[in-house]
Amino acid sequence: MCGIVGYVGAKQAAPVLLDGLSKLEYRGYDSAGIAVSDFKNNINIVRSKGKLCILSEKTEGGKKLEGVCGIGHTRWATHGEPSENNAHPHYNDDRTIVAVHNGIIENYAELKGKLIRQGYGFYSQTDTEVATKLVDYYYKKHNDPIRAIANFVLRVRGSYALAVLFKDFPNQIFAVRKDSPMVIGIAGGETFIASDVPAILKYTNKVYYVGNTEIAHLEKGKVTFYNLDKEPINKEVAEITWDAQSAEKDGFEHFMLKEMYEQPKVVKDTVNGLLVDGKIDFISAGLSDEELKNFNQITVAACGSAYHAGVVLQYVTEELARIPVRVELSSEFRYRNPVADKNCLVIVISQSGETADSLAALREAKKLGMKTLAIVNVLGSSIAREADCVLYTKAGPEIAVATTKAYSSQLIAAYALALKLATVKNTITGERYLSLIKELSSLPEKIEIILNGKESIQHFASEAANKKNVFFIGRGVDYAVGIEGSLKLKEISYIHSEAYAAGELKHGPISLIEDGTLVIGVLMQDRLLEKTLSNLVETKSRGAFIAAVTCENNEKAAEVADITINVPKTEGLFAASLAVIPLQLFAYYLSVLKGNDVDKPRNLAKSVTVE
Ligand code: G6P
């Protein structure tokens, strides 16, 4: 999520760094900073919590930091809260080595322990400070930046893009990456480094894509690459020929991939948009506590993935708020002649706010005199305008037809509604409420962890590429997320798939299981684990190949499954938010493998404005 920019040339570096960072804002961040080496070779650092404009103000648009070489960073907090102290760049004790970093150093605790034993102190909670001091440690040992970085690579586990300034090497940047993006741009007498091409596209369209563990040495208008043995590597410069539309993908191969990667941010934004003083607040949606208290029934109408978010809403709301919820396909609701009930809240969920059936369902509910709440992503859309109350999800523009980030933000709206109803109806304790809010706030970080482990899912997809049929099974919320996983797969990979409540298998679908049929079990609910596992065993004994999506350290699942896909532990009610991520990635990689048009799958439209 973080963004890196670096510059060495003849211009003042700071304004270039700020400009580049602004192009990386979409990645999501909560603090930012820049470091520039001045004409006396001192490295000056300015950092700030919050938006880039604060950093810009602090540095007078970069004017306050003189010098022609520097690095900049936008940080999305992982290790340690968003704060100026945790913001990058980080530095060694005498500020002779200064670094910015993207990614996660998995063994940072072990490395920190080692450095502490060597006499290092730490001022922040970040893994980046550990990375910086590890480079410092090896630099002091070898007196050579390339060798220091090569040693760093050998000691560190995880993903990183790292850019470092050494006071002893003025007007030069040293960089390395592994599994985190980094490009180097070159133009005349200038050299750039960035997490993504758009940050530097304004200055150059000639870039080098840095390979894993390749070390780059940037000087004015020149870059040299080395391997870990410090042998120079020859690399081809690539010319970017993007049109405006693909540039909007911000360096991702597909909008869908970009949008999946935005999920930590949009989930965070949607959670934050609903929290006032640490508590869920629906006043901005136009619903008072008093009104909410009087509803004794909820009906959800939606289509596609929004309908699936509605199914999650049903499980979570019934569990927490003890009020009956009915979920309907908008296309059915509109013609079903529903029974009017003044104490029933009708919720229409829609990303676009323009889906014809959902708009019609909304109008039908209004005609029957029922109060309507729209959970919508697009500001000012028809459904948003016509509903009595509106809760906006904060997913931002979604371009890929197969929704990912909008669905994730709809889930957050669903949890928030369930929690709000539970408080006004007094069906959960204050303690449980607070612990659920805390868990809600931890979801973005957990989603990011899953995204960072995407390679294992890519590998799983390559093994599943020849499957003709895939079944998803689960119980409760696990079933609700299974139907979304199945839809994603159908939409973009064109592989036939079905999702079933695990208990229904024996009532028909099990007859379709044969040797090698892929069955994906979603096993996120402790309470229901053994039940679903038994159903998986039943398919396994009929030849099925079993994949389990489950929480870490689930030994029982690992015993049964041929492949286990782990996600971080979370509250069972919020499990869909995590379990859906590997299912989205699975569908995505299968689509890529099959050479499909990922963002614009055949026969489908982003917004279905006709019946
Ligand atoms: C289309 C899209 C789906 C979406 C559904 C509902 O079928 O392809 O991704 O879930 O419409 O769209 P809405 O905008 O109402 O959420």
XYZ file of C-alpha atoms and ligand atoms in Angstrom:
627
model
C 0.000 0.000 0.000
C 2.866 2.354 0.636
C 4.454 4.397 -2.132
C 8.099 5.152 -2.819
C 9.584 7.901 -4.971
C 13.233 8.816 -5.439
C 15.046 11.394 -7.541
C 18.578 12.341 -8.476
C 19.263 14.971 -11.104
C 19.758 18.692 -11.505
C 16.387 19.915 -10.245
C 15.438 20.538 -6.633
C 14.446 17.047 -5.505
C 11.744 17.785 -2.918
C 9.054 19.182 -5.282
C 9.624 16.218 -7.649
C 9.238 13.821 -4.730
C 6.016 15.464 -3.536
C 4.604 15.416 -7.047
C 5.464 11.742 -7.489
C 3.964 10.847 -4.119
C 0.732 12.565 -5.096
C 0.419 10.108 -8.012
C 0.681 7.245 -5.562
C -2.013 8.507 -3.225
C -4.520 5.991 -4.616
C -2.507 3.258 -2.917
C -3.718 4.482 0.434
C -1.569 5.986 3.166
C -1.802 7.636 6.523
C 1.521 9.452 6.780
C 4.246 10.661 4.463
C 7.809 11.874 4.459
C 10.773 12.915 2.363
C 14.542 13.002 2.835
C 16.855 15.157 0.741
C 20.639 15.418 0.943
C 21.719 19.050 0.943
C 24.793 20.684 -0.512
C 26.810 19.967 2.636
C 25.840 16.299 2.316
C 23.573 16.370 5.346
C 20.427 14.330 4.902
C 17.408 16.365 6.021
C 14.187 14.553 6.802
C 10.627 15.898 7.073
C 7.706 13.642 7.945
C 4.096 14.143 8.863
C 1.034 12.181 9.832
C -1.989 12.495 7.542
C -2.362 13.736 4.017
C 0.380 14.731 1.647
C -0.803 18.341 1.689
C 0.379 18.551 5.314
C 3.858 17.450 4.283
C 3.724 19.862 1.392
C 2.757 22.725 3.705
C 5.451 21.783 6.172
C 8.104 21.950 3.455
C 6.555 24.883 1.545
C 5.923 22.679 -1.450
C 9.396 21.215 -1.068
C 11.181 24.594 -1.162
C 12.423 24.266 2.400
C 14.491 21.209 1.579
C 17.392 22.123 -0.665
C 19.197 19.467 -2.627
C 19.073 17.511 -5.850
C 18.797 13.981 -4.526
C 16.152 12.503 -2.266
C 13.638 9.818 -1.422
C 9.973 10.065 -0.438
C 7.333 7.773 0.935
C 3.656 7.466 1.674
C 3.051 4.997 4.488
C 0.052 2.796 5.104
C 0.573 1.622 8.671
C 1.307 -2.045 9.254
C 3.833 -2.204 12.109
C 2.901 0.566 14.489
C 0.162 3.178 14.425
C 0.046 5.985 11.858
C 2.187 8.718 13.416
C 5.001 11.063 12.512
C 7.397 8.914 14.499
C 6.500 5.787 12.549
C 6.410 7.617 9.205
C 9.237 7.022 6.720
C 12.036 7.856 5.935
C 13.759 6.052 8.829
C 17.356 6.572 9.842
C 20.327 5.282 11.806
C 21.579 7.033 14.935
C 23.705 9.691 13.228
C 21.386 10.015 10.198
C 24.095 8.900 7.825
C 21.851 6.161 6.436
C 18.240 6.994 5.613
C 15.700 4.629 4.040
C 12.134 4.188 2.829
C 10.490 0.799 2.503
C 7.357 -0.868 1.175
C 6.258 -4.330 2.200
C 6.597 -6.376 5.341
C 9.763 -7.722 6.945
C 8.414 -10.952 8.392
C 11.366 -11.745 10.658
C 11.717 -8.184 11.910
C 11.300 -9.156 15.568
C 14.156 -11.644 15.389
C 16.356 -9.121 13.534
C 15.492 -6.380 16.000
C 16.551 -8.677 18.864
C 19.850 -9.305 17.121
C 20.421 -5.580 16.560
C 19.528 -4.751 20.168
C 22.136 -7.277 21.280
C 24.586 -5.396 19.045
C 23.781 -2.179 20.912
C 21.164 -0.615 18.614
C 18.270 1.357 20.065
C 14.873 1.883 18.389
C 12.704 4.977 18.337
C 9.732 3.607 16.334
C 7.559 0.503 16.127
C 8.258 -0.088 12.448
C 9.914 -2.928 10.629
C 11.482 -0.257 8.401
C 13.605 1.123 11.226
C 14.838 -2.445 11.732
C 15.603 -2.681 8.002
C 17.485 0.640 8.067
C 19.559 -0.371 11.064
C 20.279 -3.760 9.559
C 21.704 -1.991 6.502
C 23.664 0.249 8.874
C 25.016 -2.811 10.667
C 26.274 -4.392 7.440
C 27.519 -1.073 6.070
C 29.684 -0.591 9.152
C 31.004 -4.111 8.658
C 31.819 -3.888 4.924
C 32.028 -0.141 4.257
C 30.245 -0.812 0.981
C 26.583 0.059 0.270
C 26.062 -2.715 -2.310
C 27.459 -5.363 0.002
C 25.459 -3.968 2.917
C 22.264 -4.262 0.877
C 23.182 -7.734 -0.410
C 23.652 -8.879 3.199
C 20.351 -7.297 4.117
C 18.655 -9.340 1.361
C 20.219 -12.528 2.664
C 19.005 -11.921 6.214
C 15.503 -10.622 5.622
C 12.347 -12.662 5.031
C 9.263 -11.045 3.543
C 8.546 -8.542 0.826
C 10.198 -5.208 0.357
C 11.084 -2.368 -1.908
C 13.834 -0.423 -0.195
C 15.539 2.812 -1.239
C 18.503 4.092 0.779
C 20.579 7.269 0.972
C 24.132 6.985 2.369
C 25.749 10.227 3.530
C 29.099 8.835 2.379
C 27.746 8.564 -1.189
C 26.222 11.964 -1.936
C 23.677 12.334 -4.728
C 23.217 8.605 -5.107
C 20.401 6.236 -4.215
C 20.753 2.519 -3.573
C 17.712 0.318 -3.900
C 16.541 -3.273 -3.883
C 13.234 -5.070 -4.068
C 11.582 -8.423 -3.515
C 7.892 -9.001 -4.223
C 7.052 -5.306 -3.874
C 6.891 -3.154 -6.981
C 9.703 -0.836 -8.032
C 10.600 0.818 -11.311
C 13.504 3.049 -12.220
C 13.081 5.786 -14.773
C 15.778 7.561 -16.695
C 15.711 10.758 -18.727
C 18.681 12.834 -19.829
C 20.500 13.828 -16.678
C 17.822 12.570 -14.300
C 17.125 9.240 -12.626
C 13.933 8.302 -10.800
C 12.704 5.508 -8.637
C 9.051 4.754 -7.920
C 6.622 2.096 -6.769
C 4.579 2.694 -9.891
C 5.087 4.220 -13.316
C 2.450 6.987 -12.965
C 4.587 8.651 -10.305
C 7.301 9.389 -12.869
C 5.461 9.162 -16.209
C 5.379 12.949 -16.374
C 9.186 13.044 -16.542
C 10.051 9.941 -18.531
C 8.570 6.948 -20.307
C 11.855 4.998 -20.197
C 11.901 2.625 -17.292
C 13.710 -0.367 -15.912
C 11.678 -2.973 -14.080
C 13.791 -4.039 -11.137
C 13.874 -7.824 -10.694
C 13.652 -9.603 -7.356
C 16.830 -9.099 -5.268
C 18.503 -6.962 -7.950
C 20.345 -4.020 -6.440
C 20.120 -0.670 -8.230
C 22.662 2.119 -7.875
C 21.207 5.426 -9.068
C 23.338 8.397 -10.012
C 22.486 11.507 -11.997
C 21.201 10.233 -15.365
C 22.653 6.779 -14.774
C 21.683 3.504 -13.135
C 23.760 0.371 -12.585
C 22.310 -2.949 -11.498
C 24.071 -5.615 -9.468
C 23.305 -9.127 -8.328
C 23.905 -10.255 -4.757
C 27.520 -11.113 -5.632
C 28.042 -7.499 -6.676
C 28.388 -8.446 -10.317
C 26.893 -5.877 -12.710
C 23.722 -6.974 -14.541
C 22.710 -5.733 -17.980
C 19.077 -4.735 -18.196
C 16.916 -3.557 -21.073
C 15.153 -0.257 -20.759
C 11.415 -0.494 -21.469
C 9.366 2.192 -23.148
C 5.979 2.883 -21.632
C 3.319 3.283 -24.275
C 0.298 3.548 -22.012
C -2.805 5.291 -23.084
C -4.658 7.389 -20.561
C -7.044 4.584 -19.699
C -4.448 1.987 -18.855
C -2.456 4.558 -16.928
C -5.414 4.657 -14.599
C -4.588 1.116 -13.662
C -1.672 2.637 -11.820
C 0.762 -0.007 -12.909
C -1.453 -2.997 -12.188
C -2.034 -5.411 -15.030
C -5.791 -5.236 -14.576
C -8.265 -2.967 -12.863
C -9.508 -5.994 -10.958
C -6.082 -6.600 -9.456
C -5.734 -2.943 -8.575
C -9.179 -2.934 -7.011
C -8.468 -6.071 -4.999
C -5.374 -4.322 -3.696
C -7.436 -1.308 -2.703
C -9.547 -3.388 -0.355
C -7.571 -2.681 2.834
C -7.970 1.023 2.172
C -11.650 1.006 1.221
C -12.529 -1.225 4.141
C -10.649 1.138 6.414
C -12.341 4.180 4.878
C -15.789 2.610 5.160
C -15.195 1.620 8.793
C -13.875 5.087 9.623
C -16.804 6.712 7.840
C -19.207 4.892 10.165
C -17.380 5.434 13.430
C -17.954 8.541 15.505
C -15.965 8.603 18.754
C -15.321 4.886 18.407
C -19.006 3.988 18.030
C -21.136 3.132 14.998
C -23.225 6.087 13.936
C -26.041 6.059 11.388
C -27.008 9.708 11.685
C -25.104 10.581 8.493
C -27.216 7.920 6.731
C -30.339 9.691 7.999
C -31.463 7.044 10.519
C -31.895 7.902 14.185
C -31.495 5.337 16.975
C -35.190 5.746 17.780
C -36.234 4.872 14.237
C -33.888 1.906 14.091
C -35.245 0.588 17.368
C -38.756 0.426 15.946
C -37.954 -1.862 13.020
C -38.776 -5.444 13.799
C -37.958 -6.856 10.401
C -35.546 -6.230 7.552
C -35.817 -7.088 3.877
C -32.783 -6.763 1.640
C -33.156 -6.495 -2.126
C -30.098 -6.633 -4.383
C -28.493 -8.311 -7.395
C -25.257 -10.198 -7.997
C -22.519 -9.650 -5.458
C -24.584 -7.018 -3.675
C -27.150 -9.764 -3.055
C -24.369 -11.903 -1.612
C -23.407 -9.068 0.723
C -27.090 -9.082 1.718
C -26.866 -12.770 2.631
C -23.969 -11.949 4.961
C -26.024 -9.086 6.398
C -28.781 -11.577 7.147
C -26.570 -13.977 9.128
C -24.787 -11.236 11.044
C -27.865 -9.148 11.854
C -29.997 -12.063 12.968
C -27.169 -13.279 15.188
C -26.329 -9.935 16.767
C -29.601 -7.986 16.758
C -32.055 -10.903 16.979
C -34.327 -9.489 14.288
C -35.592 -11.448 11.280
C -33.949 -10.597 7.965
C -35.116 -11.709 4.554
C -32.819 -11.392 1.524
C -34.314 -11.220 -1.922
C -33.124 -10.897 -5.461
C -34.373 -7.514 -6.635
C -35.722 -9.100 -9.811
C -37.960 -11.335 -7.677
C -38.927 -8.775 -5.072
C -40.222 -6.342 -7.654
C -42.756 -8.818 -9.035
C -43.538 -10.847 -5.922
C -46.214 -8.544 -4.649
C -44.524 -8.242 -1.271
C -46.559 -7.723 1.881
C -46.327 -4.172 3.151
C -45.139 -3.824 6.727
C -44.542 -0.413 8.247
C -42.066 -1.861 10.743
C -39.943 -3.446 8.049
C -36.865 -1.603 6.848
C -36.140 -2.337 3.182
C -32.464 -2.153 2.343
C -31.337 -1.956 -1.260
C -27.661 -2.718 -1.768
C -26.026 -1.597 -5.000
C -22.528 -0.583 -6.026
C -23.597 1.453 -9.017
C -26.891 2.664 -7.628
C -28.259 2.213 -11.129
C -29.163 -1.486 -11.402
C -32.591 -1.571 -13.005
C -34.069 -4.379 -10.878
C -32.769 -2.895 -7.640
C -34.121 0.519 -8.534
C -37.483 -1.075 -9.302
C -37.404 -2.991 -5.993
C -36.725 0.268 -4.170
C -39.635 1.946 -5.892
C -41.901 -1.000 -5.087
C -40.977 -0.818 -1.389
C -41.621 2.907 -1.346
C -44.940 2.438 -3.081
C -45.903 0.026 -0.314
C -45.041 2.686 2.243
C -41.975 0.987 3.685
C -38.937 2.904 4.862
C -35.971 2.393 2.541
C -32.246 2.514 3.145
C -29.825 2.385 0.207
C -26.299 1.047 0.676
C -24.691 2.532 -2.413
C -21.223 3.324 -3.681
C -21.846 5.907 -6.386
C -22.690 9.357 -5.107
C -25.795 10.880 -6.554
C -26.873 7.695 -8.347
C -30.564 6.961 -8.919
C -30.963 4.567 -5.978
C -29.113 6.973 -3.699
C -31.346 9.834 -4.792
C -34.619 7.945 -4.453
C -34.076 6.076 -1.181
C -35.303 7.598 2.098
C -31.878 7.127 3.676
C -28.448 6.494 2.158
C -25.337 4.906 3.506
C -22.425 5.414 1.144
C -19.738 2.777 0.946
C -16.311 4.305 0.423
C -14.983 2.026 -2.308
C -14.214 4.790 -4.816
C -14.634 4.204 -8.552
C -14.736 0.526 -9.434
C -13.969 -0.257 -13.058
C -13.524 -4.035 -13.334
C -16.861 -5.669 -14.054
C -16.341 -8.309 -11.384
C -16.748 -6.387 -8.170
C -14.231 -6.855 -5.370
C -13.654 -3.714 -3.354
C -17.278 -2.593 -3.513
C -18.430 -5.985 -2.183
C -15.883 -5.725 0.639
C -17.137 -2.295 1.602
C -20.761 -3.493 1.461
C -19.837 -6.158 4.015
C -18.588 -3.434 6.344
C -21.864 -1.544 5.978
C -23.701 -4.797 6.799
C -21.657 -5.401 9.969
C -22.115 -1.799 11.033
C -25.875 -2.012 10.635
C -26.008 -5.266 12.614
C -23.922 -3.741 15.386
C -26.002 -0.581 15.464
C -29.263 -2.529 15.651
C -27.773 -4.750 18.354
C -26.958 -1.704 20.505
C -30.275 0.053 20.063
C -32.119 -3.183 20.749
C -29.767 -4.036 23.593
C -29.062 -7.545 22.373
C -25.298 -7.568 22.993
C -23.191 -6.502 25.946
C -21.096 -3.346 25.838
C -18.012 -5.484 26.131
C -18.900 -7.636 23.113
C -19.779 -4.486 21.154
C -16.369 -2.943 21.811
C -14.514 -6.118 20.997
C -16.393 -6.382 17.689
C -15.564 -2.752 16.842
C -11.926 -3.499 17.558
C -12.032 -6.538 15.309
C -13.723 -4.496 12.591
C -10.865 -2.002 12.695
C -8.298 -4.786 12.371
C -9.769 -6.171 9.133
C -7.782 -3.914 6.712
C -4.463 -5.110 8.080
C -5.569 -8.739 7.883
C -6.788 -8.304 4.307
C -3.421 -6.877 3.386
C -1.658 -9.885 4.891
C -3.734 -12.169 2.640
C -2.986 -10.050 -0.428
C 0.702 -10.195 0.371
C 0.530 -13.994 0.221
C -1.025 -13.992 -3.235
C 1.652 -16.246 -4.773
C 0.337 -19.368 -3.018
C -3.113 -18.723 -4.489
C -1.605 -18.096 -7.905
C 0.053 -21.493 -7.587
C -3.216 -23.127 -6.532
C -4.949 -21.527 -9.539
C -2.342 -22.968 -11.903
C -3.094 -26.438 -10.492
C -6.833 -25.924 -10.938
C -6.697 -24.521 -14.464
C -8.070 -27.662 -16.102
C -11.018 -28.179 -13.768
C -14.390 -28.203 -15.439
C -16.527 -27.994 -12.289
C -15.858 -26.440 -8.925
C -18.025 -26.656 -5.811
C -17.916 -24.293 -2.864
C -19.383 -25.413 0.425
C -19.753 -23.848 3.852
C -22.218 -23.153 6.624
C -23.585 -19.817 7.830
C -21.358 -16.899 6.854
C -19.004 -19.433 5.245
C -21.794 -20.416 2.880
C -22.569 -16.745 2.205
C -18.989 -16.092 1.131
C -18.925 -19.329 -0.875
C -21.680 -18.047 -3.158
C -19.627 -14.931 -3.830
C -16.479 -16.997 -4.512
C -18.447 -19.144 -6.923
C -19.847 -16.103 -8.745
C -16.365 -14.569 -9.133
C -15.119 -17.807 -10.647
C -17.989 -18.048 -13.115
C -17.823 -14.384 -14.085
C -14.194 -14.173 -15.105
C -12.760 -17.690 -15.490
C -15.865 -19.136 -17.206
C -15.435 -22.313 -15.160
C -18.703 -23.832 -14.070
C -19.109 -23.635 -10.333
C -21.792 -23.972 -7.705
C -21.960 -22.976 -4.085
C -23.976 -25.019 -1.633
C -24.769 -24.863 2.010
C -22.655 -27.806 3.148
C -25.652 -29.635 4.595
C -27.401 -29.612 1.220
C -24.718 -31.628 -0.565
C -26.296 -34.946 0.247
C -29.583 -33.746 -1.217
C -28.383 -33.920 -4.784
C -25.116 -32.230 -5.723
C -22.954 -35.017 -4.298
C -23.958 -37.094 -7.311
C -21.837 -34.718 -9.408
C -18.650 -35.411 -7.460
C -16.210 -37.612 -9.316
C -12.504 -38.261 -9.395
C -10.648 -34.948 -9.238
C -13.663 -32.650 -8.825
C -12.470 -29.575 -6.957
C -14.408 -28.862 -3.765
C -13.503 -25.683 -1.890
C -14.603 -25.744 1.721
C -14.855 -22.456 3.594
C -14.083 -23.285 7.221
C -13.990 -20.059 9.193
C -16.580 -20.813 11.887
C -15.195 -22.746 14.869
C -18.700 -23.776 15.887
C -19.462 -25.337 12.514
C -16.033 -26.627 11.584
C -16.556 -30.308 12.282
C -19.895 -30.394 10.478
C -18.464 -28.951 7.264
C -15.343 -31.081 7.565
C -17.533 -34.197 7.613
C -19.165 -33.038 4.386
C -15.748 -32.497 2.830
C -14.680 -35.997 3.867
C -17.794 -37.347 2.167
C -16.760 -35.727 -1.114
C -13.149 -36.807 -0.650
C -14.158 -40.435 -0.362
C -15.837 -40.010 -3.743
C -12.625 -38.757 -5.314
C -12.870 -34.984 -4.785
C -9.781 -32.818 -4.512
C -10.268 -30.678 -1.398
C -9.125 -27.110 -0.829
C -9.853 -25.514 2.541
C -10.016 -21.781 3.169
C -9.554 -21.459 6.880
C -7.873 -19.623 9.763
C -4.209 -20.202 10.561
C -3.261 -23.280 12.533
C -6.401 -25.216 11.763
C -4.895 -28.683 12.034
C -8.190 -30.491 11.608
C -8.772 -28.788 8.270
C -5.195 -29.421 7.164
C -5.626 -33.156 7.854
C -8.612 -33.406 5.524
C -7.682 -30.937 2.785
C -5.310 -31.496 -0.114
C -4.581 -27.755 -0.111
C -5.057 -25.378 2.803
C -5.354 -21.645 2.238
C -4.835 -19.818 5.500
C -6.160 -16.410 6.418
C -5.632 -14.591 9.722
C -7.965 -15.417 12.576
C -10.999 -13.185 12.938
C -14.399 -13.088 14.569
C -16.559 -15.704 12.806
C -19.263 -13.162 11.963
C -16.744 -11.065 9.998
C -15.170 -14.081 8.289
C -16.515 -13.202 4.830
C -14.237 -10.150 4.704
C -11.154 -12.340 4.892
C -12.293 -15.572 3.236
C -13.436 -13.737 0.116
C -9.939 -12.389 -0.643
C -8.330 -15.739 -1.616
C -11.494 -16.627 -3.543
C -11.231 -13.384 -5.555
C -7.527 -13.980 -6.194
C -8.234 -17.567 -7.231
C -10.806 -16.439 -9.814
C -8.496 -13.671 -10.987
C -5.475 -15.889 -11.566
C -7.566 -18.518 -13.337
C -8.935 -15.852 -15.629
C -5.421 -14.600 -16.379
C -4.190 -18.147 -17.009
C -7.007 -18.743 -19.459
C -6.200 -15.558 -21.303
C -9.645 -14.089 -20.628
C -10.471 -10.419 -20.636
C -10.355 -10.132 -16.860
C -11.821 -6.663 -16.527
C -14.459 -7.041 -19.186
C -15.680 -10.643 -19.131
C -17.837 -11.826 -21.966
C -21.537 -11.055 -21.848
C -21.359 -9.110 -18.592
C -21.750 -5.452 -17.752
C -20.656 -3.468 -14.771
C -23.980 -1.837 -14.300
C -27.107 -3.627 -15.497
C -29.515 -0.843 -16.289
C -32.004 -2.971 -18.197
C -34.184 -5.771 -16.936
C -23.714 -6.680 -12.431
C -22.246 -6.710 -12.080
C -22.055 -7.377 -10.696
C -22.891 -6.649 -9.666
C -24.359 -6.604 -10.079
C -25.143 -5.675 -9.194
O -24.143 -7.973 -12.667
O -21.516 -7.401 -13.043
O -20.692 -7.301 -10.334
O -22.757 -7.315 -8.438
O -24.485 -6.078 -11.401
O -24.683 -4.380 -9.414
P -24.870 -3.200 -8.402
O -24.271 -2.016 -9.086
O -26.333 -3.046 -8.178
O -24.172 -3.580 -7.141
